[in-house]
Amino acid sequence: MTLLELSNVTVVKGGVTLFTGFNLTVTSGSITCVRGRNGVGKTTLLRVAGLIEKPSSGVVKFTGLDVWGLDEGRRSRIRLEHIGYVPQFAGLIEELNGIENVELPLALLGYKAKAMREAALEALRLLGVEHLAYKRPYEMSGGERMKVAIARALAKKPKLLLLDEPTASLDPESTAKLYRILEELKLQNIGVIVTTTDITEPLPCTENHILQPPTPHPTTLHS
């Protein structure tokens, strides 16, 4: 099943073209890796894929729907129900402990308390961080925060998972575990987009895209 289609997408910010005419298709059970150095637009691409940011031009479709032809309420519902997004620095809420962070999207989806707690614990166990359930983010390492954030994204069982440089703060053992989890997600028919600055990182990709450095718009000089 085709989950996400980016067709001829261009993003221009501050007079700089981050990418132009970009095409991407994500299907159920696929892992798409987007590689490139810092500043080439990987985070922006994930925000476009996550229906958070509107591109300068081009078409974004989710399960066949032209999302920027929908009202914001409909787009928000699609994001909440079907897209799990993990930002580069985890994005945990400091006032909530680990399990409360994981439960937050489930609460927004209307889960009952017992089902919400069970789903959150299951996600934390999957990442091997159930011991962080009652710790606040300031008590966690960078790698632990990232694992809790991934658990939060997975707890609602999304159709599409977006991971922004998830291995940057992980040790080799945790990175290997994440690779295994990504393989499991393929079997569950979850589509994944994952970014990395490492062109050679051995992520279990089914497709690779390399983003090139952005292009400044030419300036016309007047004599």
Short mmCIF file of C-alpha atoms in Angstrom, two decimals:
data_model
loop_
_atom_site.label_atom_id
_atom_site.label_comp_id
_atom_site.label_asym_id
_atom_site.label_seq_id
_atom_site.Cartn_x
_atom_site.Cartn_y
_atom_site.Cartn_z
CA MET A 1 0.00 0.00 0.00
CA THR A 2 1.28 3.46 -0.90
CA LEU A 3 1.35 5.60 2.23
CA LEU A 4 3.15 8.77 1.21
CA GLU A 5 3.84 10.41 -2.14
CA LEU A 6 5.94 13.53 -2.60
CA SER A 7 5.70 14.69 -6.20
CA ASN A 8 7.97 17.41 -7.63
CA VAL A 9 8.35 18.97 -4.16
CA THR A 10 10.42 22.13 -3.80
CA VAL A 11 11.24 23.97 -0.57
CA VAL A 12 12.77 27.45 -0.54
CA LYS A 13 13.66 29.17 2.74
CA GLY A 14 15.30 32.55 3.14
CA GLY A 15 16.24 32.67 -0.51
CA VAL A 16 17.90 29.24 -0.35
CA THR A 17 16.52 26.23 -2.23
CA LEU A 18 16.86 23.25 0.11
CA PHE A 19 15.63 20.80 -2.51
CA THR A 20 13.81 21.10 -5.80
CA GLY A 21 11.66 18.71 -7.82
CA PHE A 22 12.02 16.06 -5.11
CA ASN A 23 10.07 12.82 -5.57
CA LEU A 24 9.54 10.14 -2.94
CA THR A 25 7.15 7.23 -2.48
CA VAL A 26 6.86 5.34 0.80
CA THR A 27 4.94 2.08 0.93
CA SER A 28 3.86 -0.12 3.82
CA GLY A 29 6.80 -2.14 5.13
CA SER A 30 9.46 -0.03 3.42
CA ILE A 31 12.40 1.77 5.04
CA THR A 32 13.51 4.88 3.19
CA CYS A 33 16.84 6.36 4.24
CA VAL A 34 17.57 10.02 3.57
CA ARG A 35 21.27 10.79 3.87
CA GLY A 36 23.19 14.05 3.79
CA ARG A 37 25.35 16.33 5.86
CA ASN A 38 23.96 18.84 8.35
CA GLY A 39 22.05 21.70 6.76
CA VAL A 40 20.96 19.99 3.54
CA GLY A 41 17.27 19.92 4.51
CA LYS A 42 16.72 16.46 6.01
CA THR A 43 14.65 17.77 8.92
CA THR A 44 12.62 19.98 6.59
CA LEU A 45 11.94 16.97 4.37
CA LEU A 46 10.64 15.00 7.37
CA ARG A 47 8.42 17.92 8.38
CA VAL A 48 6.99 17.99 4.86
CA ALA A 49 6.50 14.20 4.96
CA GLY A 50 4.86 14.54 8.38
CA LEU A 51 2.32 17.08 7.09
CA ILE A 52 3.76 19.70 9.45
CA GLU A 53 5.30 22.02 6.88
CA LYS A 54 3.85 23.01 3.51
CA PRO A 55 6.34 22.88 0.64
CA SER A 56 6.91 25.89 -1.58
CA SER A 57 5.52 23.88 -4.48
CA GLY A 58 4.66 20.29 -5.37
CA VAL A 59 2.11 17.73 -4.19
CA VAL A 60 2.05 15.76 -0.93
CA LYS A 61 -0.34 12.81 -0.74
CA PHE A 62 -1.04 10.53 2.21
CA THR A 63 -2.91 7.32 1.34
CA GLY A 64 -3.97 9.02 -1.87
CA LEU A 65 -5.27 12.23 -0.28
CA ASP A 66 -3.80 15.56 -1.40
CA VAL A 67 -3.15 16.74 2.16
CA TRP A 68 -2.77 20.45 1.42
CA GLY A 69 -6.21 20.38 -0.17
CA LEU A 70 -7.64 19.38 3.22
CA ASP A 71 -8.47 21.67 6.12
CA GLU A 72 -6.07 21.86 9.07
CA GLY A 73 -8.36 19.81 11.29
CA ARG A 74 -8.27 16.89 8.86
CA ARG A 75 -4.49 17.13 8.46
CA SER A 76 -4.05 17.23 12.24
CA ARG A 77 -6.16 14.11 12.62
CA ILE A 78 -4.10 12.24 10.02
CA ARG A 79 -0.90 13.25 11.83
CA LEU A 80 -2.27 12.19 15.20
CA GLU A 81 -3.70 8.85 14.10
CA HIS A 82 -1.29 7.65 11.46
CA ILE A 83 2.11 9.38 11.67
CA GLY A 84 4.72 8.91 14.38
CA TYR A 85 7.36 11.65 14.32
CA VAL A 86 10.58 11.58 16.36
CA PRO A 87 12.53 14.87 16.18
CA GLN A 88 16.30 15.00 16.28
CA PHE A 89 16.53 15.86 19.98
CA ALA A 90 13.65 13.61 21.13
CA GLY A 91 11.20 16.42 21.99
CA LEU A 92 10.08 14.99 25.32
CA ILE A 93 8.01 17.17 27.65
CA GLU A 94 10.19 17.93 30.66
CA GLU A 95 7.30 18.11 33.13
CA LEU A 96 6.17 14.55 32.32
CA ASN A 97 7.90 11.30 33.22
CA GLY A 98 8.75 8.63 30.64
CA ILE A 99 5.46 6.78 30.58
CA GLU A 100 3.43 9.98 30.63
CA ASN A 101 5.33 11.20 27.58
CA VAL A 102 4.54 7.94 25.78
CA GLU A 103 0.89 8.10 26.84
CA LEU A 104 0.33 11.66 25.61
CA PRO A 105 -0.65 10.88 21.99
CA LEU A 106 -2.75 7.96 23.20
CA ALA A 107 -4.67 10.29 25.51
CA LEU A 108 -5.29 12.63 22.58
CA LEU A 109 -6.63 9.66 20.63
CA GLY A 110 -9.11 8.88 23.41
CA TYR A 111 -7.59 5.69 24.82
CA LYS A 112 -9.05 4.51 28.13
CA ALA A 113 -6.61 4.66 31.07
CA LYS A 114 -5.89 0.92 31.28
CA ALA A 115 -5.40 0.46 27.53
CA MET A 116 -3.24 3.57 27.41
CA ARG A 117 -0.96 2.34 30.20
CA GLU A 118 -0.65 -1.13 28.63
CA ALA A 119 0.20 0.29 25.19
CA ALA A 120 2.77 2.68 26.67
CA LEU A 121 4.47 -0.05 28.68
CA GLU A 122 4.56 -2.34 25.65
CA ALA A 123 6.29 0.36 23.61
CA LEU A 124 8.82 1.09 26.37
CA ARG A 125 9.60 -2.63 26.66
CA LEU A 126 10.12 -2.86 22.89
CA LEU A 127 12.86 -0.23 23.19
CA GLY A 128 14.24 -1.81 26.37
CA VAL A 129 13.57 1.27 28.51
CA GLU A 130 10.69 0.27 30.77
CA HIS A 131 12.97 1.19 33.70
CA LEU A 132 12.62 4.84 32.58
CA ALA A 133 8.83 4.84 32.94
CA TYR A 134 8.85 7.01 36.06
CA LYS A 135 11.95 9.10 35.38
CA ARG A 136 11.81 12.66 34.11
CA PRO A 137 13.70 13.55 30.92
CA TYR A 138 16.37 15.46 32.88
CA GLU A 139 17.24 12.15 34.58
CA MET A 140 17.84 10.43 31.23
CA SER A 141 20.85 10.38 28.93
CA GLY A 142 20.50 11.62 25.35
CA GLY A 143 20.23 8.05 24.08
CA GLU A 144 17.59 7.17 26.67
CA ARG A 145 15.53 10.22 25.74
CA MET A 146 15.65 9.18 22.09
CA LYS A 147 14.45 5.65 22.94
CA VAL A 148 11.52 6.99 24.96
CA ALA A 149 10.65 9.32 22.08
CA ILE A 150 10.65 6.39 19.65
CA ALA A 151 8.44 4.45 22.07
CA ARG A 152 6.04 7.41 22.13
CA ALA A 153 5.87 7.42 18.33
CA LEU A 154 5.29 3.65 18.13
CA ALA A 155 2.76 3.26 20.96
CA LYS A 156 -0.17 4.32 18.76
CA LYS A 157 0.92 1.86 16.02
CA PRO A 158 1.28 4.42 13.23
CA LYS A 159 1.21 3.65 9.52
CA LEU A 160 4.23 5.91 8.95
CA LEU A 161 7.20 6.47 11.28
CA LEU A 162 9.58 9.41 10.78
CA LEU A 163 12.95 9.31 12.56
CA ASP A 164 15.29 12.31 12.45
CA GLU A 165 18.89 11.10 12.97
CA PRO A 166 17.83 8.58 15.64
CA THR A 167 21.24 6.94 15.99
CA ALA A 168 23.18 10.18 16.56
CA SER A 169 22.90 9.85 20.36
CA LEU A 170 22.89 6.04 20.60
CA ASP A 171 25.77 3.77 21.55
CA PRO A 172 26.67 0.87 19.18
CA GLU A 173 24.59 -1.68 21.13
CA SER A 174 21.50 0.54 21.11
CA THR A 175 22.03 1.34 17.43
CA ALA A 176 22.11 -2.37 16.59
CA LYS A 177 18.89 -2.85 18.58
CA LEU A 178 17.23 -0.03 16.66
CA TYR A 179 18.20 -1.68 13.38
CA ARG A 180 16.51 -4.88 14.57
CA ILE A 181 13.37 -2.92 15.55
CA LEU A 182 13.28 -1.34 12.09
CA GLU A 183 13.38 -4.81 10.56
CA GLU A 184 10.46 -5.82 12.80
CA LEU A 185 8.49 -2.75 11.69
CA LYS A 186 8.88 -3.88 8.08
CA LEU A 187 7.12 -7.12 9.01
CA GLN A 188 4.34 -5.08 10.65
CA ASN A 189 3.85 -3.14 7.38
CA ILE A 190 4.84 0.19 8.95
CA GLY A 191 6.51 2.56 6.51
CA VAL A 192 9.62 4.32 7.82
CA ILE A 193 11.67 7.33 6.78
CA VAL A 194 14.94 7.70 8.68
CA THR A 195 17.61 10.37 8.25
CA THR A 196 21.34 10.21 8.89
CA THR A 197 24.41 12.34 8.25
CA ASP A 198 26.44 9.16 7.60
CA ILE A 199 26.41 8.19 3.93
CA THR A 200 27.68 4.70 4.79
CA GLU A 201 25.64 3.95 7.95
CA PRO A 202 24.35 0.35 7.55
CA LEU A 203 20.68 1.11 8.14
CA PRO A 204 18.35 -1.63 6.86
CA CYS A 205 17.07 0.53 4.00
CA THR A 206 14.90 -0.60 1.13
CA GLU A 207 15.56 2.73 -0.61
CA ASN A 208 18.20 5.46 -0.30
CA HIS A 209 18.09 9.17 -1.09
CA ILE A 210 21.06 11.50 -0.77
CA LEU A 211 20.31 15.20 -0.29
CA GLN A 212 22.85 17.60 -1.74
CA PRO A 213 23.84 20.95 -0.18
CA PRO A 214 21.25 23.71 -0.71
CA THR A 215 21.56 26.15 -3.59
CA PRO A 216 21.46 29.92 -2.94
CA HIS A 217 19.33 31.87 -5.38
CA PRO A 218 21.50 33.93 -7.73
CA THR A 219 21.66 37.64 -6.94
CA THR A 220 21.31 40.12 -9.76
CA LEU A 221 23.95 42.85 -9.58
CA HIS A 222 23.01 46.32 -10.77
CA SER A 223 25.65 48.76 -11.95
#
